[in-house]
XYZ file of C-alpha atoms in Angstrom:
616
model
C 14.912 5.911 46.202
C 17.923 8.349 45.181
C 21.283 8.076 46.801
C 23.472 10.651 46.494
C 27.921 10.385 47.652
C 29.866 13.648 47.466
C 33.186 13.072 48.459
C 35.934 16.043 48.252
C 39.598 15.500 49.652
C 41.624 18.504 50.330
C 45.287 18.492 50.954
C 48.458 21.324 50.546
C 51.840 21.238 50.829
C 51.766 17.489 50.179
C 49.959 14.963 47.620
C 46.594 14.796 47.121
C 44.971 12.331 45.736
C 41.299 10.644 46.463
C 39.538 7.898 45.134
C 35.698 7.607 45.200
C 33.311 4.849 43.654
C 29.661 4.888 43.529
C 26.834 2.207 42.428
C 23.570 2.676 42.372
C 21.183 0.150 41.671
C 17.623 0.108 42.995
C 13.831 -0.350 42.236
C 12.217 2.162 39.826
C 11.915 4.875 39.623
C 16.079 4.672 39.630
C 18.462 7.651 39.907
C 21.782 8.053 40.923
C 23.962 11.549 41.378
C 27.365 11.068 41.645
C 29.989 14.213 42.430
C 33.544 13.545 43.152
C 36.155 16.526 43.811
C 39.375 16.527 44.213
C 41.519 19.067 45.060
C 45.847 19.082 45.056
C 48.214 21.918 45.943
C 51.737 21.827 46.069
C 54.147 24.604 47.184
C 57.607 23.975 47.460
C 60.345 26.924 47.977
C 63.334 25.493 48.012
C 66.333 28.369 48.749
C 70.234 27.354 48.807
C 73.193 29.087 49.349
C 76.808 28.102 49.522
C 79.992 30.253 50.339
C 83.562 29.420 50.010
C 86.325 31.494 51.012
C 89.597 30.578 51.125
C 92.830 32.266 51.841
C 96.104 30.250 51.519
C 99.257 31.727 51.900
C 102.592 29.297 51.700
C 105.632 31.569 51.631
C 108.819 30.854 52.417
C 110.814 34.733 53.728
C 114.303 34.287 55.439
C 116.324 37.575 55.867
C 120.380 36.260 55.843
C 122.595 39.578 57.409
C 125.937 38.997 57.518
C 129.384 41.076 57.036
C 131.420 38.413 56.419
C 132.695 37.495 53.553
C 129.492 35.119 52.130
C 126.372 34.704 52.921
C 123.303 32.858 51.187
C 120.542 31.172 50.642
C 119.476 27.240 50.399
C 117.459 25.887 48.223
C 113.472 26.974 48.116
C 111.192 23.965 47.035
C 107.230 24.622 47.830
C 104.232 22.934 47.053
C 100.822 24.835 47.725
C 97.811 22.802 46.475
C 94.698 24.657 47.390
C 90.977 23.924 46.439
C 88.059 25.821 47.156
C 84.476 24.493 45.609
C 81.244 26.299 46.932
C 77.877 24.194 46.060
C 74.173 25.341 46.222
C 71.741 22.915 45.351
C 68.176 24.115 45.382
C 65.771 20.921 43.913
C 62.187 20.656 44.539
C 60.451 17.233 43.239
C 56.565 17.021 43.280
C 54.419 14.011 42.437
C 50.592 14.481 41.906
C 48.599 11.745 41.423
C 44.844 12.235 41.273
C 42.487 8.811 40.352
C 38.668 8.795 39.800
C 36.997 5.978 39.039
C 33.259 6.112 38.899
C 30.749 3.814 37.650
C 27.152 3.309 37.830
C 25.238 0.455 36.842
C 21.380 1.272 36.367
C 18.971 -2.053 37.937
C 16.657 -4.207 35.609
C 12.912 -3.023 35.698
C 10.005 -4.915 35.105
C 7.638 -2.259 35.190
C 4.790 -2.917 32.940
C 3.213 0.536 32.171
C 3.800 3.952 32.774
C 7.241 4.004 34.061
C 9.281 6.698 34.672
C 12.573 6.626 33.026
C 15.892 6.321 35.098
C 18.643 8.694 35.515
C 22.282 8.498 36.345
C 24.813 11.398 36.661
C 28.046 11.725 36.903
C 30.625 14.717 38.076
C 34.150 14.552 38.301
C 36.020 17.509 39.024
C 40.247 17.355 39.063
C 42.567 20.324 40.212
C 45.739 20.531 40.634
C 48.128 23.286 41.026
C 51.391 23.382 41.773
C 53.902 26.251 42.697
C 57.660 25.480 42.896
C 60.769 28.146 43.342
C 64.586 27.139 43.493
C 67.213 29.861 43.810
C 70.468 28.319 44.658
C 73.478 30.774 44.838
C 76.941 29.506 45.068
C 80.043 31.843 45.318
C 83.697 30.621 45.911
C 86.198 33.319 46.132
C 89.987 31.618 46.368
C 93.584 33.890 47.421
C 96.573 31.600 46.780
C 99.929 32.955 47.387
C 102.955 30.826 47.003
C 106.413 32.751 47.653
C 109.884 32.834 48.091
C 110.713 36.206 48.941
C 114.766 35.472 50.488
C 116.480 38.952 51.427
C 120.202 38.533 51.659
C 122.817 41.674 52.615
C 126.030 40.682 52.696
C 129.974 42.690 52.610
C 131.361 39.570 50.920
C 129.626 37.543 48.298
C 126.018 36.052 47.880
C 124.871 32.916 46.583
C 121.547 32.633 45.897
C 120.013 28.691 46.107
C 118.103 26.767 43.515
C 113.876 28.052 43.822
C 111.134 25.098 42.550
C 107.713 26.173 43.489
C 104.933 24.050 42.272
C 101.078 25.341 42.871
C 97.827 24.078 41.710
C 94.444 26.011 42.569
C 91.016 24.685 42.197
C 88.164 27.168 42.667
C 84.851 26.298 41.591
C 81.189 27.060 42.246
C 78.542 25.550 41.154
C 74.955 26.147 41.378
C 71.942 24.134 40.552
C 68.097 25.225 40.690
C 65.811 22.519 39.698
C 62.103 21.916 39.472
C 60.639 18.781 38.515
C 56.914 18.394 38.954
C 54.490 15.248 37.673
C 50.999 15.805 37.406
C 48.743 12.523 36.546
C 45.466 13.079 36.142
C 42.926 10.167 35.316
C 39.275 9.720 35.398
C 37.510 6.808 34.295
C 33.349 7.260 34.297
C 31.148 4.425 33.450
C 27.659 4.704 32.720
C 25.296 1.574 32.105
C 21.901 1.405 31.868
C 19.646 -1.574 33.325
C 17.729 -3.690 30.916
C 13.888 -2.577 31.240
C 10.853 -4.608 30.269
C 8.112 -1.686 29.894
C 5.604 -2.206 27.747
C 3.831 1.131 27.080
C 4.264 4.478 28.452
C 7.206 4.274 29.218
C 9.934 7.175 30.022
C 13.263 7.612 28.126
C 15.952 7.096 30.119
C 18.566 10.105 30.647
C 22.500 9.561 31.286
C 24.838 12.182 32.272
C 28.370 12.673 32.728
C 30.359 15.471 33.349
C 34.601 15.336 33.678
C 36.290 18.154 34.444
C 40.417 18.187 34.645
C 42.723 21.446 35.537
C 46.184 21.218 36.313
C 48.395 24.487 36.881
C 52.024 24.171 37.272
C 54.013 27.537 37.669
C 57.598 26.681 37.869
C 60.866 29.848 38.882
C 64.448 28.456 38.768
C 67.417 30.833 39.382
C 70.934 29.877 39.984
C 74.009 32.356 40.557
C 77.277 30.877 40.509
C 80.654 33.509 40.940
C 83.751 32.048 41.193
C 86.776 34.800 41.691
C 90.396 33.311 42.148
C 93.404 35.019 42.790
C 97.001 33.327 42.324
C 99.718 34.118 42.967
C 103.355 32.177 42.549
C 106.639 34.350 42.896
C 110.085 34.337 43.127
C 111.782 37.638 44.276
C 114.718 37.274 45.624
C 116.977 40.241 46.698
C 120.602 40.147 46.873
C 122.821 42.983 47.897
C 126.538 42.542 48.319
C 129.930 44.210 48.477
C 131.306 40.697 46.379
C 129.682 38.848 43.862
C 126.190 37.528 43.387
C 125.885 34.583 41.709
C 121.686 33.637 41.084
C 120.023 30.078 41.627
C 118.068 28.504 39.376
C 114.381 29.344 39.069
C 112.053 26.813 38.034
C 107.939 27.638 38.839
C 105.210 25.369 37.904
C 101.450 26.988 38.086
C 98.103 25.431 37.647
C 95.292 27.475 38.071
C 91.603 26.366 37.235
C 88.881 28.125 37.932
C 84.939 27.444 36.665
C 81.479 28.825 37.622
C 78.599 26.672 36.747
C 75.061 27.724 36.955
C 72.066 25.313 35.787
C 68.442 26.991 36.056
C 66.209 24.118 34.940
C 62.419 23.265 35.079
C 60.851 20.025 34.044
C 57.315 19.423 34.321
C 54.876 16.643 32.962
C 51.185 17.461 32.848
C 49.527 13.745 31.676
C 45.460 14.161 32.030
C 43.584 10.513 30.697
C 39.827 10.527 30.650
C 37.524 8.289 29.716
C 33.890 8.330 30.017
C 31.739 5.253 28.582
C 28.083 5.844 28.365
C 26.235 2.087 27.547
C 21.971 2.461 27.353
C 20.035 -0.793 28.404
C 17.869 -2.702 26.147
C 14.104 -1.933 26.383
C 11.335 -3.584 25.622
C 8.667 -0.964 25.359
C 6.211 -1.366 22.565
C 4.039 1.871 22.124
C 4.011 5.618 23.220
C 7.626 4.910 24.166
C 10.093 7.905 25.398
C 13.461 8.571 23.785
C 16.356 7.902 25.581
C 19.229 10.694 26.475
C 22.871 10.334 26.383
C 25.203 13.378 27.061
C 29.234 13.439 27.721
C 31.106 17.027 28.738
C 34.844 16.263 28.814
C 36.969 19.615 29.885
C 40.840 19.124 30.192
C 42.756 22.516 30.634
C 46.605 22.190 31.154
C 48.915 25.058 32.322
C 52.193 25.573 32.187
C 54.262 28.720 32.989
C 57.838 27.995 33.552
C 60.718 30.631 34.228
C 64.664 29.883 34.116
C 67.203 32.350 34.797
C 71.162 31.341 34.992
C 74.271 33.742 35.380
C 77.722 32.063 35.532
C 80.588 34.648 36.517
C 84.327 33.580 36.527
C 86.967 35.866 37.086
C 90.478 34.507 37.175
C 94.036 36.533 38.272
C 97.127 34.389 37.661
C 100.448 35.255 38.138
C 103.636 33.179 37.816
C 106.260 35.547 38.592
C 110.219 35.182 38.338
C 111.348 39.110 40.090
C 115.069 38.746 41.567
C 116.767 42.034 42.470
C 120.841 41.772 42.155
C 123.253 44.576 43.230
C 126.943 43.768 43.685
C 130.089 45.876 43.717
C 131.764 42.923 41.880
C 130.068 40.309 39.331
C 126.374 39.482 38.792
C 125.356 36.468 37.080
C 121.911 35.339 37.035
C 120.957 31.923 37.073
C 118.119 30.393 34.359
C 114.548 30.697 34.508
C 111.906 28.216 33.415
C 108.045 28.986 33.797
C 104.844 26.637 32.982
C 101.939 28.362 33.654
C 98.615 26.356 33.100
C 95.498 28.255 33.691
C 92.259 27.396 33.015
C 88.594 29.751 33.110
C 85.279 29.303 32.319
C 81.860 30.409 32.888
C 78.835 28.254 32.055
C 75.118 29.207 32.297
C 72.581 27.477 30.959
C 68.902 27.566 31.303
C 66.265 25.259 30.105
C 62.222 24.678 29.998
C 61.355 21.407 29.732
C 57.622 21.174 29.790
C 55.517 17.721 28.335
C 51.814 18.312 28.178
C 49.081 15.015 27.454
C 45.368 15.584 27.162
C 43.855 12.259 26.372
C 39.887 12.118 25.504
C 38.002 9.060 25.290
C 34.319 9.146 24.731
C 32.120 6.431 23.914
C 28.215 6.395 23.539
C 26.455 3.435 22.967
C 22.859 3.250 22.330
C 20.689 0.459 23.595
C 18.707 -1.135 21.389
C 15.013 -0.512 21.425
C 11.848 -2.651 20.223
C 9.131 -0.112 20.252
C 6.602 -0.371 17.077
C 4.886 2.935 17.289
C 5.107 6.174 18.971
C 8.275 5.710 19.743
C 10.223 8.485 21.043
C 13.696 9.728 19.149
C 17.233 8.864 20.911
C 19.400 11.851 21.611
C 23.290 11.768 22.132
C 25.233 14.474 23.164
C 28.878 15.003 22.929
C 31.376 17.677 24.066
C 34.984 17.276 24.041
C 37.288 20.647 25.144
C 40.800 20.513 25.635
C 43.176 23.514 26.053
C 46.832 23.923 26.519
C 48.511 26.945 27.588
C 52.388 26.823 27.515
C 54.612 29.684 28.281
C 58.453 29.294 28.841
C 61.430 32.039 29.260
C 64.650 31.304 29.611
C 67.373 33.894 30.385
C 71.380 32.448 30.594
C 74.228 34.889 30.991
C 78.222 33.667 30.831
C 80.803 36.019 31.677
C 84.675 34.643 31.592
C 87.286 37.051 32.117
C 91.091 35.990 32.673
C 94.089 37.884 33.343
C 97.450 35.412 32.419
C 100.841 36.892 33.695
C 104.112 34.924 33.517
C 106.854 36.873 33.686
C 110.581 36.733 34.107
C 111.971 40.511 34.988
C 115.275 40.084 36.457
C 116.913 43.761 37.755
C 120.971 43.003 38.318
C 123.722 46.248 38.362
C 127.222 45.735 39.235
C 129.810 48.413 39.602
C 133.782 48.264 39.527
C 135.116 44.682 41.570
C 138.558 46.493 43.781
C 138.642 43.573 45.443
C 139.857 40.716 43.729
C 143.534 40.516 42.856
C 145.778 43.957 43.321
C 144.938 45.327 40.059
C 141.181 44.717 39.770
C 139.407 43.650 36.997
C 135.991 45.460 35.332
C 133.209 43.791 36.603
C 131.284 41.448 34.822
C 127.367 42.064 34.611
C 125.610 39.008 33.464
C 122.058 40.160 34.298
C 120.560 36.810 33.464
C 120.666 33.401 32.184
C 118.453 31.596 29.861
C 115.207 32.231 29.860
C 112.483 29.377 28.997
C 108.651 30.008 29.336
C 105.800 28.067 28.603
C 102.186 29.442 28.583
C 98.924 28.043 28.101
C 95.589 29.434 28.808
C 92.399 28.974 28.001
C 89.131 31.276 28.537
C 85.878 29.836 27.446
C 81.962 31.386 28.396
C 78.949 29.134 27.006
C 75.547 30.488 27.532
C 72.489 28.463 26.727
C 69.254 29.377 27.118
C 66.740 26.571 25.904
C 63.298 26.458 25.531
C 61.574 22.806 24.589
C 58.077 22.106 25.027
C 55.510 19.153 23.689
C 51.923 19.393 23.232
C 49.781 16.327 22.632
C 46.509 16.612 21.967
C 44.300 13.532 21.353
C 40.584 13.243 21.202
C 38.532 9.953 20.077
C 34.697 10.276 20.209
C 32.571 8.199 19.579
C 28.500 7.964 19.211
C 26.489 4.656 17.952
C 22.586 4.360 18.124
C 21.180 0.493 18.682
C 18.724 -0.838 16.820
C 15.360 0.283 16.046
C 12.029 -1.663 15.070
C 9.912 1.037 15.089
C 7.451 0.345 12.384
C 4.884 3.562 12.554
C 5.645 7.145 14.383
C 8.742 7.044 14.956
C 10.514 10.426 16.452
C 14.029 10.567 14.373
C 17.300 9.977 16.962
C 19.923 13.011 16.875
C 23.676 12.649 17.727
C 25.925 16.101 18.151
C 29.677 16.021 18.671
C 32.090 18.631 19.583
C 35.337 18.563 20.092
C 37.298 21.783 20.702
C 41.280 21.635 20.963
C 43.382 24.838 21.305
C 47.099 24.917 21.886
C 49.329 28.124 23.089
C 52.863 27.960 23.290
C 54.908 31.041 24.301
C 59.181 30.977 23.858
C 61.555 33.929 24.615
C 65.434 32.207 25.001
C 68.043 35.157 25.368
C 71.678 33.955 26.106
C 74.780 36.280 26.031
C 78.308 34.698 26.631
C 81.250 37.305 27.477
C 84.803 35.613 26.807
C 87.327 38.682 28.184
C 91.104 37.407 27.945
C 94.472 39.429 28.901
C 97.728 36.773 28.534
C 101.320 38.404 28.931
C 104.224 36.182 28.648
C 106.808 38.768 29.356
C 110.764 38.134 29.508
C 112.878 41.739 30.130
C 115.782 40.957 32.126
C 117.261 44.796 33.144
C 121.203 45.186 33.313
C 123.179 47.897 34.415
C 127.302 47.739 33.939
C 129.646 49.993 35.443
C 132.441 48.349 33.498
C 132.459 45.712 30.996
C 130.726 43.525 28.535
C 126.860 43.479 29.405
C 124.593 41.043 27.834
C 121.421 38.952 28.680
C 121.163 34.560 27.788
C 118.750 33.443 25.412
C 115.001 33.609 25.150
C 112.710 31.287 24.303
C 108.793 31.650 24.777
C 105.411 29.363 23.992
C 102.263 31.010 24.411
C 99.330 29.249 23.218
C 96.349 31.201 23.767
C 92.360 30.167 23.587
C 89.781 32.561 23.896
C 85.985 31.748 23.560
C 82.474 32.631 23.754
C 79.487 30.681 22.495
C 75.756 31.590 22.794
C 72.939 29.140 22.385
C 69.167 30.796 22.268
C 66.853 27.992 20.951
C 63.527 27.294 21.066
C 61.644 24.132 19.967
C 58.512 23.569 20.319
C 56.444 20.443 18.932
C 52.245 20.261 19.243
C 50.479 17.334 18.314
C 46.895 17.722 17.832
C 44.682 14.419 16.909
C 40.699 14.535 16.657
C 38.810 11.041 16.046
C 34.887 11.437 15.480
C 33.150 8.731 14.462
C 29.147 8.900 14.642
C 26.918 5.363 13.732
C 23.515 5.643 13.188
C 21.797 2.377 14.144
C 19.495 0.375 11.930
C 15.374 1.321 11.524
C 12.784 -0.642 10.161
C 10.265 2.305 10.265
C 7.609 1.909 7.487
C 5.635 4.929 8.205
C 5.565 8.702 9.768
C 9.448 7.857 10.217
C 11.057 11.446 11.689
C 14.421 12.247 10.225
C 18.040 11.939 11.809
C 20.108 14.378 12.340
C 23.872 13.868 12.735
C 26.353 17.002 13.342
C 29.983 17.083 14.098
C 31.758 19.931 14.723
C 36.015 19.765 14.918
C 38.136 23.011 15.460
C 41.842 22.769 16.232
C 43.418 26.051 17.042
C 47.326 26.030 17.309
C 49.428 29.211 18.131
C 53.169 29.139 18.660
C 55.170 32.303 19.420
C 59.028 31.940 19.337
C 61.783 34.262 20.180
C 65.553 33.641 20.376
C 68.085 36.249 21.209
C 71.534 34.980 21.182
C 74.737 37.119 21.723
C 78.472 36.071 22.011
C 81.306 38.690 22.639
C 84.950 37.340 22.213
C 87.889 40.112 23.200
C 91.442 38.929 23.612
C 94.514 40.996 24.042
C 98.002 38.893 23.489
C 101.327 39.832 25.071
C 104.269 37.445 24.167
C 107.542 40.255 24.125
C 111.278 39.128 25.088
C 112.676 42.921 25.586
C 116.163 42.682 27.305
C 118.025 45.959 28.228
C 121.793 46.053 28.784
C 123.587 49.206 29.476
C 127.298 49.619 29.959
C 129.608 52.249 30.902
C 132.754 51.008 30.125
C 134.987 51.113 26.805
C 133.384 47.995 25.256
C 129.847 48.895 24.721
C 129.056 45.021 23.239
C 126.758 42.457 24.253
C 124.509 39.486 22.439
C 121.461 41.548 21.641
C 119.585 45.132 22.869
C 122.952 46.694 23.680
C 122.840 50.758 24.612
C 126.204 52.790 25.055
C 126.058 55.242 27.868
């Protein structure tokens, strides 16, 4: 009787995973076919896309008209905080599990005479293939304006009020593409033959197995993340009067920070176990006795293609701006001007391969042991271990930073002759500006890493051991053949470019025009501390592991006559190839501007001032 299970289980766009189990056990003649498939695919697209746009606008703009004989303006304090993040996610997670345990178990005989030998076979067949694409995209685009633009026109004289802005922007996008897959393979085939008690004429038995294991994992990550902020924090005052104009205070506070941040990434584990255990009953058979048959095909194939691709663009405008406008028949006198400006830009891209691939063989023959005294058939074994590993991995990361830093402090004043203060006159005084104080501090940084890292592990233990013979007279010689094949590929191209571009001005040149009279500008005194940077990371490590145990045993014979010969052969070949490229390129330009140029002319007899004076 001969029972035979086929069981396939066929799923997509989920897990797959089937278990079958088998026994056979029956009268002679016995045989038992055994054939289980299984079959996973995964597909997962997994798209994202985030926008952020923001427009903020906190200005303060009162117009004062007035032909009496003062007019001004009060006090300007604003406070603009603005944030703007855009986030793309784009993840896709798969978990394969596929489990095959199959085991046969051969019956006890107690066939006397011409018995047929029994057969068992087994087939296991494991696919799995998985597809996974992430693009996330993620763009925040940020216009912050804080102003105090005051417009005063007056026939007497203007007083300009005190002006404390204080701004912070936040703009940031961020994109992350992910793909993390887990493939588990195992099979577990186990083969044992039933004790027979033949005496003569007896057939050899014959065991089979067969395990087959593919997994495919094709992994495309791409993530785009631009983040472009504008800012924008200004003082401009205009004054125009027939009097004096006398200048508040300005005192301006910026923080600007603006990142793009763009993670490509694919991780993917590929772990394929098989074992296979082939055991042969004991006979009994005394004469004209068959050899028995033992064979084990083990095939593991793994994979891997994995693609990463990450561009990180920030572009940042800031501008801390001190711009008053003074014109005055009489006097002008600025007031002082202090400036912090904190901004902050960077681009980061990086793009990694992660792949982990483990092939594990484990093949075991055993043969039973055997009491036949003459004619006795020789024992064959039969093994066959193959496992290949294909690995290839590019990873592309671009990082572009560019930042334009203004803080300036430009104050325009011109006064002409004052006729109206006292009966004789006086020359007017033209103090275009006060002290001026700046601080500036910016920072421009692009990192691009492009990573490749990949593991191989390769392990094969076979195994082949012949039982005991008593063959005393004609005995056929027992063979054992082993092969075990293991070939490893590993393919690496990492490119990364990082573009640092930074422009920083930290300006003061106050402009003053005298009709009359001493003309001079305050004191200067300017920080700029400056950081430019661009780093570029292409690397590419790769580690393969490739371990081959082969052990044959030949059993014991007491054969005193017409003994045939044994023949052992093992055959081992380990092929390893690993191709590695890394292209890494890092471009740093910066352009500083830190200048105090004041300019006083004067048109009157004393042509004299504290510094930059120009007779007219």
């Amino acid at each position: 009787m001969k029972r035979h299970l086929i069981a396939v289980g066929v799923t997509l766009i989920a897990l797959a995973a089937w278990v079958g189990t088998a026994t056979a056990a029956d009268d002679p003649p016995w045989g038992a076919d055994q054939a289980l498939g299984q079959l996973a695919g995964t597909l997962q697209g997994a798209p994202a896309m985030g926008t952020a746009g923001q427009t903020a606008s906190n200005a303060s703009l009162p117009a004062g008209i007035s032909g009496s004989v003062s007019t001004g303006s009060g006090s300007s304090s604003a406070n603009q905080d603005a944030t703007n993040t855009a986030d793309a996610d784009a993840s896709n997670k798969s978990s394969t599990d596929q489990d095959a345990t199959a085991t046969q178990t051969g019956g006890s005989s107690s066939c006397k005479s011409g018995c047929g030998g029994a057969g068992q076979s087994q087939v296991i067949d494991q696919s799995a293939k998985t597809k996974q694409d992430a693009d996330a995209d993620a763009k925040a685009k940020q216009n912050a304006v804080n102003a105090n633009v005051p417009i005063n026109i007056a026939g007497g004289s203007v007083s300009g009020g005190t002006s404390s802005a204080d701004q912070t922007a936040d703009n940031s996008a961020d994109a992350s593409a992910n793909n993390k897959s887990t493939t588990d393979q195992d099979a577990t085939a186990t083969q044992t033959g039933g004790s027979s008690s033949c005496k003569s004429g007896c057939g050899g038995a014959g065991q089979s197995q067969v395990i087959g294991q593919s997994a495919k994992t094709k992994q495309d990550a791409e993530a785009d993340a631009d983040a472009k902020q504008n800012v924008v924090n200004a003082n401009v005052p205009v004054s125009i009067a027939g009097g004096d104009v006398n200048g508040g205070t300005s005192s301006a506070t910026q923080t600007a920070t603006n990142k793009a941040d763009a993670d490509a990434s694919n991780r993917s584990k590929t772990d394929q176990d098989a074992t296979a255990t082939q055991t042969g009953g004991s006979s009994d058979c005394r004469s004209g006795c068959g050899g028995n048959g033992q064979e084990q095909d083990v095939d593991q194939r793994s994979k891997t293609d994995q693609d990463a691709d990450a561009d990180a663009t920030a572009k940042q405008n800031a501008v801390n701006a001190n711009v008053p406008v003074r014109i005055a028949g009489g006097d002008v006198n600025g007031g002082s001007s202090s400036a912090t400006q904190n901004v902050s830009n960077r681009a980061d891209a990086d793009a990694s391969n992660k792949s982990k691939t483990e092939q594990d063989a484990d093949v075991t023959q055993t043969g039973g042991g055997s009491r036949c005294w003459s004619g006795c058939g020789g024992n064959g074994q039969e093994q066959h271990v193959d496992q290949s590993s294909k690995t290839d991995q590019d990873a592309d990361a671009d990082a572009t930073a560019k930042q334009n830093a203004v803080n300036a402090n430009v104050p325009v004043s011109i006064g002409g002759a004052s006729k109206g203060h006292g009966s004789k006159g006086r020359e007017a005084l033209v103090d275009g500006s006060g002290s001026s104080s700046a601080t500036q501090d910016v920072s421009n940084q692009a990192d691009a890493d492009a990573s490749n890292r990949s593991k191989t592990e390769q392990d094969a233990d076979v195994t082949q051991e012949l039982g005991e013979s008593s063959c005393f007279s004609g005995c056929g010689g027992n063979g054992q053949e082993q092969d075990v094949d293991q070939r490893s590929k590993t393919d690496q191209d990492a490119d990364a470019d990082a573009t640092a571009k930074q422009q920083a001005e930290n300006a003061n040149v106050p402009v003053s025009i005298s009709g009359k009279g001493p003309s001079g500008s305050g004191s200067s005194s300017a920080d700029q501390t400056a950081r430019n940077r661009a780093d570029a990371d292409a690397s590419n490590k790769s580690k393969t592991e490739q371990d081959a145990d082969v052990t044959q045993a030949s059993g014991k014979s007491k054969c005193w006559s017409g003994c045939g010969g044994k023949g052992q052969e093992q055959n081992t070949a380990q092929k390893s190839k690993t191709k590695q490229r890394g292209d890494a390129d890092a471009w740093a330009k910066q352009k500083l501007l830190n200048v105090d140029s004041p300019l006083t002319l004067s048109l009157g007899r004393k042509a004299e001032g504290k510094r930059g004076v120009m007779p007219v």
